[in-house]
Short mmCIF file of C-alpha atoms in Angstrom, two decimals:
data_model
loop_
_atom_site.label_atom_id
_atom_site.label_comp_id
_atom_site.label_asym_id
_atom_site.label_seq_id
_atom_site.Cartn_x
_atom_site.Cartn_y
_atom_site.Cartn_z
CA UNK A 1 36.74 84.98 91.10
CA UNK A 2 39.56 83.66 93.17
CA UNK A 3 43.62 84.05 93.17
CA UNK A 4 45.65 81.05 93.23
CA UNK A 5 48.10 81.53 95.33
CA UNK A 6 48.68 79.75 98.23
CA UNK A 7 51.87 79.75 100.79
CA UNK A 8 53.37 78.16 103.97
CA UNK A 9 56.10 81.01 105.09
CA UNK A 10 57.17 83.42 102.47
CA UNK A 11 59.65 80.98 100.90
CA UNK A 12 56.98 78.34 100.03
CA UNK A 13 54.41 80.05 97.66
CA UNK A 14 52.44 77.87 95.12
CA UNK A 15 50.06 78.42 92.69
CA UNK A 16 46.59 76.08 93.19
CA UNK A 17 43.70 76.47 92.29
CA UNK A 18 41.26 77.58 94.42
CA UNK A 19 37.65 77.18 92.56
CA UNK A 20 35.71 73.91 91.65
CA UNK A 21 33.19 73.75 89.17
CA UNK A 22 31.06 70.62 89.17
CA UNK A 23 27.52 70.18 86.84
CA UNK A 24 24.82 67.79 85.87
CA UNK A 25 24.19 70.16 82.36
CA UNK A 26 20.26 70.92 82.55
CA UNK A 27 19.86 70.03 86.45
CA UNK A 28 22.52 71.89 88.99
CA UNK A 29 25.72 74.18 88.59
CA UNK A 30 27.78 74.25 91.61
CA UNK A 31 31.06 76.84 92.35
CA UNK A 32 33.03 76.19 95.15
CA UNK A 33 36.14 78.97 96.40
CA UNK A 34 38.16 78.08 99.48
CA UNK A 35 40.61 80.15 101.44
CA UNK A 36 42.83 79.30 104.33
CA UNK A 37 44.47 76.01 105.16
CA UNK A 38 45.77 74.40 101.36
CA UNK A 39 45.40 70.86 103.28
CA UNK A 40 42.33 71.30 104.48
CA UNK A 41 40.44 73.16 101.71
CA UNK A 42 42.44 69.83 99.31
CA UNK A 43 41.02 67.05 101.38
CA UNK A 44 37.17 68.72 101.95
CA UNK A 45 37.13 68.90 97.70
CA UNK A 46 38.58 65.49 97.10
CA UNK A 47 36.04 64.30 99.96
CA UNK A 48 33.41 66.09 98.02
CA UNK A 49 34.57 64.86 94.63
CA UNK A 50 34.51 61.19 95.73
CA UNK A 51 31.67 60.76 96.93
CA UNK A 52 29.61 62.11 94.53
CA UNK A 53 31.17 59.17 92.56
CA UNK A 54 30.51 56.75 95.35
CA UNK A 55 28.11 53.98 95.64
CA UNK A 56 25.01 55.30 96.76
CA UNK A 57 24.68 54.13 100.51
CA UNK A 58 28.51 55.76 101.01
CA UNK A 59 26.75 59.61 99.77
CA UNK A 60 25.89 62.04 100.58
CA UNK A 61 26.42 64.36 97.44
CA UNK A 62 26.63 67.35 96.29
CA UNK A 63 25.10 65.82 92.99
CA UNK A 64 22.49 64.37 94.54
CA UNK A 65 21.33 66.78 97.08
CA UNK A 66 17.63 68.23 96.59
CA UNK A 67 18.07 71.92 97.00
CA UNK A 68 21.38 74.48 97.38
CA UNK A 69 20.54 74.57 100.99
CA UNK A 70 21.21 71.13 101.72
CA UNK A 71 24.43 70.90 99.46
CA UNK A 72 25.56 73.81 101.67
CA UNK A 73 24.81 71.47 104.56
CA UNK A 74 26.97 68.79 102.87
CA UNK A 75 29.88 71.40 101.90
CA UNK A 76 29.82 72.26 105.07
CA UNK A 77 29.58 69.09 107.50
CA UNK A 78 32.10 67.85 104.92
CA UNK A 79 34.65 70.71 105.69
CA UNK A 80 34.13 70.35 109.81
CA UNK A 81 34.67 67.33 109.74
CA UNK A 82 38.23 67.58 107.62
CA UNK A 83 39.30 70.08 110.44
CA UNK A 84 38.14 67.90 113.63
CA UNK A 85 40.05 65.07 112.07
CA UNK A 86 42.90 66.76 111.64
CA UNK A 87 42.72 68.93 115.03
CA UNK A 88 41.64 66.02 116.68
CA UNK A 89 45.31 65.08 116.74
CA UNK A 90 46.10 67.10 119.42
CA UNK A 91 46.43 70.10 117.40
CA UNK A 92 44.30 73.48 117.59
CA UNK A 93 41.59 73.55 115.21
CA UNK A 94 42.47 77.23 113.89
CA UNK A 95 45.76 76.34 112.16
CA UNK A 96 43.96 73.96 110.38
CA UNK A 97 40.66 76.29 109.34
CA UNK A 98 39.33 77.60 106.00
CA UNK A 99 36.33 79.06 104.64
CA UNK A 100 34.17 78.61 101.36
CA UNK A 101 31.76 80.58 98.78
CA UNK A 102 29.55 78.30 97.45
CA UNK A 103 27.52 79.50 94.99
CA UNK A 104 25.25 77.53 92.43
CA UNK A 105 21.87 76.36 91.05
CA UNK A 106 19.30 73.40 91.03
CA UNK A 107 16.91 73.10 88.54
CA UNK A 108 13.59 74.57 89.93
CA UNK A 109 14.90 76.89 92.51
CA UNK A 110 16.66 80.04 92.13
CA UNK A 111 20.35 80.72 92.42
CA UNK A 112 22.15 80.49 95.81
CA UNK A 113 24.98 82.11 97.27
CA UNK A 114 26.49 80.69 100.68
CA UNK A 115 29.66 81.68 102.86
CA UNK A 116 30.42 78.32 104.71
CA UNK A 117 32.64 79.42 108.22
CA UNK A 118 35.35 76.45 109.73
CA UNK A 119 32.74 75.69 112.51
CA UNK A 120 30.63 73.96 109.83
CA UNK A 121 27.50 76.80 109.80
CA UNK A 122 27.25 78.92 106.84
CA UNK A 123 25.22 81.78 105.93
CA UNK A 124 23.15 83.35 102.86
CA UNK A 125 23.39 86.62 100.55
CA UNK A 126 21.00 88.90 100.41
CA UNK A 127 19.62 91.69 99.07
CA UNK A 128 21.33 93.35 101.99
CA UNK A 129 24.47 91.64 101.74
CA UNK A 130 25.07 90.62 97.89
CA UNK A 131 27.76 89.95 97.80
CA UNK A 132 30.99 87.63 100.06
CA UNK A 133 34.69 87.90 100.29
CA UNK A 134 37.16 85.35 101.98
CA UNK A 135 40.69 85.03 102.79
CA UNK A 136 42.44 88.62 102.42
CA UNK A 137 39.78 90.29 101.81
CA UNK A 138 40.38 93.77 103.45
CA UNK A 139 42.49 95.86 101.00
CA UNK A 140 40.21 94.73 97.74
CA UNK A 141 36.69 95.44 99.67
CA UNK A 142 36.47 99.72 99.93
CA UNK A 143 36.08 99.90 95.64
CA UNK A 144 33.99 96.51 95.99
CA UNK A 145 31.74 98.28 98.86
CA UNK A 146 31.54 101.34 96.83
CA UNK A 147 30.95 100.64 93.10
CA UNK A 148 29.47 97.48 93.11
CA UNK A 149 25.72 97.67 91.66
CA UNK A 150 23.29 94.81 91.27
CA UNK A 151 22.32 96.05 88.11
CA UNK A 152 25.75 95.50 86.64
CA UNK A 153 26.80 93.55 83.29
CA UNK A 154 28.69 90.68 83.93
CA UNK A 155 31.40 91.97 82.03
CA UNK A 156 31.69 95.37 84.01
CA UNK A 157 31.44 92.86 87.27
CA UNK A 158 34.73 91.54 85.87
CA UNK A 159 36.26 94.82 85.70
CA UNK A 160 35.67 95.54 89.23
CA UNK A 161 36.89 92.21 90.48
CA UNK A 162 39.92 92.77 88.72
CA UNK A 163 40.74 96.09 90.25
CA UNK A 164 39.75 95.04 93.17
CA UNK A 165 42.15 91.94 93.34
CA UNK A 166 45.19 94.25 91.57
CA UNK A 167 44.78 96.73 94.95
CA UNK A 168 44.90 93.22 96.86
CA UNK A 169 48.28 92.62 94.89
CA UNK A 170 49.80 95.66 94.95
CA UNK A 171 49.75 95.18 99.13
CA UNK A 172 50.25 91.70 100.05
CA UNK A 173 52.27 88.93 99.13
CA UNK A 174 49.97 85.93 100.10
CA UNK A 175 47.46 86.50 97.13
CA UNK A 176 49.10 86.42 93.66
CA UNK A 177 47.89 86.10 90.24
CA UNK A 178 46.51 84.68 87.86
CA UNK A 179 42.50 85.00 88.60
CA UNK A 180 40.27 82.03 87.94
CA UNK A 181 36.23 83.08 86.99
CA UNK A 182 33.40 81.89 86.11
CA UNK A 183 30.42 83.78 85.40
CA UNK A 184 27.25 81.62 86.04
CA UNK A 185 24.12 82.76 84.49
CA UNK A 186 20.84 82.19 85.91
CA UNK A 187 18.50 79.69 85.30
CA UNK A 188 21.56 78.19 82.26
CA UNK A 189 22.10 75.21 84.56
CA UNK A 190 25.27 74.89 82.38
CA UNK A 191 28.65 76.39 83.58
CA UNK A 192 28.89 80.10 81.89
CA UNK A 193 32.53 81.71 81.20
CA UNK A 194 35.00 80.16 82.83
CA UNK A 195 38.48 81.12 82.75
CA UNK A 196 41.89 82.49 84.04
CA UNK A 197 43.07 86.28 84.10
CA UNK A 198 47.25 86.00 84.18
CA UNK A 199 48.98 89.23 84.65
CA UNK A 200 50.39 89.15 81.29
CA UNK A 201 46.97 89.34 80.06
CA UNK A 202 46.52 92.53 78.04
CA UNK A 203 43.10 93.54 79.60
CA UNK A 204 44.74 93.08 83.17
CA UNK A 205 47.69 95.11 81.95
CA UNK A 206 45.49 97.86 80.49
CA UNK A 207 43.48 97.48 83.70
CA UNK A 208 46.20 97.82 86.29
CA UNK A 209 47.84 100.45 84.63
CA UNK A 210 44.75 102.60 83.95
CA UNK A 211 43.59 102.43 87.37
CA UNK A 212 46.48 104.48 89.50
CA UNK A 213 45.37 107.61 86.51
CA UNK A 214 41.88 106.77 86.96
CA UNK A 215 41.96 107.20 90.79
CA UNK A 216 44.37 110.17 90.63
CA UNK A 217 41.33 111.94 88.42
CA UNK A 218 38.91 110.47 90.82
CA UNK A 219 40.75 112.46 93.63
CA UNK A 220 41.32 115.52 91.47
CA UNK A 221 37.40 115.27 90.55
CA UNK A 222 36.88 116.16 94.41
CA UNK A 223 37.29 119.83 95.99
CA UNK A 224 40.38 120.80 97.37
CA UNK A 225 40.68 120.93 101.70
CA UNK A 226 41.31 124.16 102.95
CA UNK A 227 42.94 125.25 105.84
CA UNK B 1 46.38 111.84 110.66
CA UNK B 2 44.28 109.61 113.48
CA UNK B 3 41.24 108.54 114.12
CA UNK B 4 39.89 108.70 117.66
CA UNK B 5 37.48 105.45 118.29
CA UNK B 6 38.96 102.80 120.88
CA UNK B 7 37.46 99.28 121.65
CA UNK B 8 37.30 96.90 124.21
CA UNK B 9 34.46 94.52 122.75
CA UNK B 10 31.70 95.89 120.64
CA UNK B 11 30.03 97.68 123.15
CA UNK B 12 32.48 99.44 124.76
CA UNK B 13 33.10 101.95 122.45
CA UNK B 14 35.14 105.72 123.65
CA UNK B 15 36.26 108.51 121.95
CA UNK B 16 40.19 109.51 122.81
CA UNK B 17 42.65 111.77 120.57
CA UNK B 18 45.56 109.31 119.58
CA UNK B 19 47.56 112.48 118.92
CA UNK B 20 50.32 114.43 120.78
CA UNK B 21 52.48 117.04 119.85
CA UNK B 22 55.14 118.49 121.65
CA UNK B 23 56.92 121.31 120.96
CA UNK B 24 59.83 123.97 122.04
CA UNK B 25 59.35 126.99 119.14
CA UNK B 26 61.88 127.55 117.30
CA UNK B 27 63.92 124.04 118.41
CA UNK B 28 61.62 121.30 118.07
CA UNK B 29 58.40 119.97 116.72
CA UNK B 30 57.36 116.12 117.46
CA UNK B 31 53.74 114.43 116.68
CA UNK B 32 53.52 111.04 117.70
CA UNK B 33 50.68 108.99 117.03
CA UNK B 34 49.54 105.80 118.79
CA UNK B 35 47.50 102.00 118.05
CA UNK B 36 46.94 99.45 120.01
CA UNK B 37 46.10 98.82 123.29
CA UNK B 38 44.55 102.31 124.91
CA UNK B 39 46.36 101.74 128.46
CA UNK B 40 50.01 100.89 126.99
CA UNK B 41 49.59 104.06 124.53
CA UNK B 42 48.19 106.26 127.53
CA UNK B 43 51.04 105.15 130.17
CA UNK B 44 53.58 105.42 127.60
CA UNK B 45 52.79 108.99 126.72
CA UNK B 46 51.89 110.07 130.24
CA UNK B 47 55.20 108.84 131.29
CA UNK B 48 56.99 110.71 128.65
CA UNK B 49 55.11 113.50 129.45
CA UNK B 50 56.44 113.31 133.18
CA UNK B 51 59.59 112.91 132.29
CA UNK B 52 60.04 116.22 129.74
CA UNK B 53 58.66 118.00 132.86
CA UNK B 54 60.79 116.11 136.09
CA UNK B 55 64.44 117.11 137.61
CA UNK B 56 66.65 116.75 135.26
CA UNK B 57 68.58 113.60 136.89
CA UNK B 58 64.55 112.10 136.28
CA UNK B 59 65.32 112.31 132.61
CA UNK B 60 65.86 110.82 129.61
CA UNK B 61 63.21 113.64 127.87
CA UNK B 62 62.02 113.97 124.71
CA UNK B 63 61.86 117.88 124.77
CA UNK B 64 65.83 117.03 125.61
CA UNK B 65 66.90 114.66 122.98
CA UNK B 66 69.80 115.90 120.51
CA UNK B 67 68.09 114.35 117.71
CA UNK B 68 65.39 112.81 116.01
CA UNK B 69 66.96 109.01 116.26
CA UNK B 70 67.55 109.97 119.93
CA UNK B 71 63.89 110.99 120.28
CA UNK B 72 62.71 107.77 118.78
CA UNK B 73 64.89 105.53 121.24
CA UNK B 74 63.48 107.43 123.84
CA UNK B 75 59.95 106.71 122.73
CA UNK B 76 60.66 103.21 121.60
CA UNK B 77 62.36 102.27 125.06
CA UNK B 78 59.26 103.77 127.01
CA UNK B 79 57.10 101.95 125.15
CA UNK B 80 58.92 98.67 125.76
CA UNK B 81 59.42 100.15 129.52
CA UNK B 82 55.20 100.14 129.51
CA UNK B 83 54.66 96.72 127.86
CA UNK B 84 57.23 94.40 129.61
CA UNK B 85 55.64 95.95 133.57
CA UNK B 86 52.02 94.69 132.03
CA UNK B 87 53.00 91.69 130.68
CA UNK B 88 55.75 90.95 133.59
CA UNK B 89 52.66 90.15 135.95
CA UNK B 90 52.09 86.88 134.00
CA UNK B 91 49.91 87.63 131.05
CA UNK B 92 51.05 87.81 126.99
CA UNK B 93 52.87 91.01 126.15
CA UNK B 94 51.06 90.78 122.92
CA UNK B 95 48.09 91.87 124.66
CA UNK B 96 49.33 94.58 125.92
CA UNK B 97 50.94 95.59 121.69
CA UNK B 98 50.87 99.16 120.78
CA UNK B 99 52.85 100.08 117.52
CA UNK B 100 53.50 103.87 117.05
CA UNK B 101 54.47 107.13 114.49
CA UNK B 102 56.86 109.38 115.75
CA UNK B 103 57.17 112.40 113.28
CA UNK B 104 59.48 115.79 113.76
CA UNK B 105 62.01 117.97 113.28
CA UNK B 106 64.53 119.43 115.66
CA UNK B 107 66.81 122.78 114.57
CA UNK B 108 70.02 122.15 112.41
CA UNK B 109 68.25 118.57 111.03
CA UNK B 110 65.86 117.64 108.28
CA UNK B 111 62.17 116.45 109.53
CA UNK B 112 62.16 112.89 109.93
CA UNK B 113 59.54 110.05 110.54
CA UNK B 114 59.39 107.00 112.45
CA UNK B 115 57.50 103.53 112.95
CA UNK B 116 57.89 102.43 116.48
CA UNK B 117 57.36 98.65 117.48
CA UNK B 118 55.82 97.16 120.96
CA UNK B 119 59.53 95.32 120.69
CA UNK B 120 60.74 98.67 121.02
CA UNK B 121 62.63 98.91 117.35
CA UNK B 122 61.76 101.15 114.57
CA UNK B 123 62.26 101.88 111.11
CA UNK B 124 62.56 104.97 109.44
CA UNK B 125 60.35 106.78 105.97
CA UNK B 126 62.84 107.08 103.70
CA UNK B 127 61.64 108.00 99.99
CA UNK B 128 61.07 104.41 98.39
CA UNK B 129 58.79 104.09 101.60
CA UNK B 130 57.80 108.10 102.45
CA UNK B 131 54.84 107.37 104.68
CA UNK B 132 53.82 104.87 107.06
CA UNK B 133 50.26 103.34 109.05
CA UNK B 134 49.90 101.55 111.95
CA UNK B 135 46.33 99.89 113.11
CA UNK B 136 43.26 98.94 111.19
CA UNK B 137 45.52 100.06 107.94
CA UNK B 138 44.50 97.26 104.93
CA UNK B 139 41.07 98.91 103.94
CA UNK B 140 42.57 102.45 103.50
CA UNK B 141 46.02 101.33 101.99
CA UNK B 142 45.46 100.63 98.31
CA UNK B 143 44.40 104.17 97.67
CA UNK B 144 47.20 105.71 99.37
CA UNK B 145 49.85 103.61 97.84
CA UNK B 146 48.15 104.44 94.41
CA UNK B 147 47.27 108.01 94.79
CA UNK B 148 49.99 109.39 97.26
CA UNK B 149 52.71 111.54 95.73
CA UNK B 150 55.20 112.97 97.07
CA UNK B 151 54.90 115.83 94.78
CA UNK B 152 51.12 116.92 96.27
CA UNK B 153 50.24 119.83 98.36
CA UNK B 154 49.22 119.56 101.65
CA UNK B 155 45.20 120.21 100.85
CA UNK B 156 45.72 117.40 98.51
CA UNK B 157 47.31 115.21 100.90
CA UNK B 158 44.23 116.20 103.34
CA UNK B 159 42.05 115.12 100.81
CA UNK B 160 43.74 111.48 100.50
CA UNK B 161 43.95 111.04 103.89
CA UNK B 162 40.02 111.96 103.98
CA UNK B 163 39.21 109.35 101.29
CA UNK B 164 41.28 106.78 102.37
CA UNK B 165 39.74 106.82 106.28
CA UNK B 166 36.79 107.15 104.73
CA UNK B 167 36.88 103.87 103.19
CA UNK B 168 37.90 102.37 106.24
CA UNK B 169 35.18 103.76 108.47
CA UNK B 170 33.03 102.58 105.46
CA UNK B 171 33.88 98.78 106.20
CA UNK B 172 35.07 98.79 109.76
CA UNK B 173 33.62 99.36 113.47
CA UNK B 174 37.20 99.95 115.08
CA UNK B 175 37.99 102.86 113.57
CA UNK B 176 35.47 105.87 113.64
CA UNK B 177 35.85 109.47 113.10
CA UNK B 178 36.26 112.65 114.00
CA UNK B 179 40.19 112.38 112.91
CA UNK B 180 42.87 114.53 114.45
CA UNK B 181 45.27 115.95 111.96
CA UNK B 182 48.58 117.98 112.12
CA UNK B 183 50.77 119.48 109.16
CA UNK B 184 53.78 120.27 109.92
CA UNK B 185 55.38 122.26 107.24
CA UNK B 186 59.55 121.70 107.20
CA UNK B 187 61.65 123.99 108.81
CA UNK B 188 59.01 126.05 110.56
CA UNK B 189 59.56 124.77 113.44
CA UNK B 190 56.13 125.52 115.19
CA UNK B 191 53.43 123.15 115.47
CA UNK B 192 51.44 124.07 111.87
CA UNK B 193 47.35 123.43 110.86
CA UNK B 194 46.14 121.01 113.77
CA UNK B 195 42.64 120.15 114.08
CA UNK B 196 39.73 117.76 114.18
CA UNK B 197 37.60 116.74 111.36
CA UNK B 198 33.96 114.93 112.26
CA UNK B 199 31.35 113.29 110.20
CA UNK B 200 29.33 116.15 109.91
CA UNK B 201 32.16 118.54 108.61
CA UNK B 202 30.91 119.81 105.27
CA UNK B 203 34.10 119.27 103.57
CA UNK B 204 34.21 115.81 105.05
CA UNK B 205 30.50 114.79 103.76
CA UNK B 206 31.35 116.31 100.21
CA UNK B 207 34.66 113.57 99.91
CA UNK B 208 32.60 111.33 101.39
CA UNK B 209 29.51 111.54 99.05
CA UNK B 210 31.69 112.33 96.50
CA UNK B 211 34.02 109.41 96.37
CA UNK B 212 31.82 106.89 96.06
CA UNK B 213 30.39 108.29 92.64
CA UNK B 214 33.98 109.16 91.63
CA UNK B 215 34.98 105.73 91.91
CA UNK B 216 32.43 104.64 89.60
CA UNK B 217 33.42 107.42 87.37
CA UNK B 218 37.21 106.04 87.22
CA UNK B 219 35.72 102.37 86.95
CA UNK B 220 33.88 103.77 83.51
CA UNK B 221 37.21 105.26 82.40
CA UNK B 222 38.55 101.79 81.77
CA UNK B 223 37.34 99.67 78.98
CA UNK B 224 35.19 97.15 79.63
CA UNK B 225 36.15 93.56 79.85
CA UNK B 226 35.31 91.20 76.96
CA UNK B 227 34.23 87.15 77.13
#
């Protein structure tokens, strides 16, 4: 799930998108989230996007690549070399950074989850480490951290990303609804749900509304202090 | 409330109290708390601590002050005093950035509460804002700002303050317990319930074990998302 807002000073907020889908249906499902620099994440996707269209001697692609580990590679080559370009103009490479999630299948081989850094190296989930977060990630991660559960139904993993994105809202004015999804299941190799959560959408409303009670009863559930 | 874990790198690691109350009974009760750099915060409160105690010609004193804006120029100037000698000797003031909470009461005016920048301004809590943070804040902030009421008791308020350092310590090395507290109840004016609470405080490992099935309690409590 990712929020779609994006800004340059607090008088120049946009909504984008910030999640790519591509597929071959039957043979790989790729999702792609970006935070930090709008121009950077832009060019590394349309990079990405033509040339998995290109002639085949002008690839690599992320359509073509043989396993998730090597269309990490790609991603990630791809998005280092969008930031030396543009810091190469005298410029320091940090203003111009971003980070990915890129998360997907090929036929044959499980599902993958990667966390591609500006430097152009990436790492895995696992077991350990299930799950990643990028951009402004702080305020939303203690009720991710604490109720997430492997063993969770999709649609209760929605819940929790909602909440967790509404405390991210309720603090900070660079991430702003609505929410794009999309809910890959394994070993499909077809996109799953995909959507977009707006905050006039009832269930968000219900939601963010429900959760200030529920965490006041939470609270109250616990003893008192004493002095 | 404060936690007491400073860092220079990840292996330097102390323990110091970023706490200090002064007080004249009956006149005047002041907490301040500190964050940011550990020498700026400790010169800063050394030299006020001088200067409440030197000729009076030697002051400007906090245990002096005719009011609580007085007391928080005094505070905000010394801290500027501290940050402009460090950074006059050619390196970035920013390193040297401490950002503080000045709380108190002195006879014949309300309690009051301020946030003190390293430019040596402040703001004031005032009710649509009635509490304030200053350091590693983001992870604990979205249960405070759901959860905190004005209306609530101080065990209550202990209990929030528990749960929402908690979840910090839970996703961060910076901060680390035990946590100094002090109530101050209005109008006493005497220093009220101070203290220290560490990890292995019973009441502290009952919120703390407690929370996180709690959470998952008030995630139940809202209806589950539908595809």
């Amino acid at each position: 799930m990712s929020d779609t807002r994006t800004n340059a000073g607090l008088d120049n907020i946009s909504t984008f998108t910030k999640m790519h889908v591509w597929d071959v249906p039957g043979e790989r499902v790729l999702t792609l989230m970006t935070a930090g620099n709008l121009a950077t994440t832009q060019a590394a996707v349309s990079l990405l996007e033509e040339r998995s269209k290109a002639p085949e001697d002008r690839r690599p692609s992320v359509l073509d690549a043989p396993s998730m580990f090597q269309t990490a590679r790609i991603v990630a080559d791809t998005l280092r070399e969008v930031i030396e370009k543009q810091s190469g103009q005298g410029q320091s490479a940090e203003a111009f950074g971003a980070t990915l999630i890129l998360g997907g299948q090929i036929a044959g081989s499980p599902p993958r989850l990667f966390l591609i850094y500006p430097e152009g190296n990436f790492i895995e989930a696992r077991e350990d480490t299930p799950f990643f977060q990028i951009g402004e990630m702080k305020y939303g991660r203690p009720i991710l951290v604490r109720a997430y559960d492997p063993k969770m139904s999709f649609e209760d993993a929605m819940k929790l990303l909602l909440v967790s994105f509404d405390s991210t809202l309720k603090a900070n004015l660079t991430v702003g609804a609505p929410f794009d999804f999309h809910v890959y299941e394994a070993d499909t190799l077809v996109p799953g749900h995909k959507g977009r959560v707006g905050l006039d959408d009832p269930y968000f409303q219900t939601v963010s509304k429900g959760w200030g009670d529920a965490l006041k009863n939470a609270l109250d559930s616990l003893p008192t202090y004493e002095f």
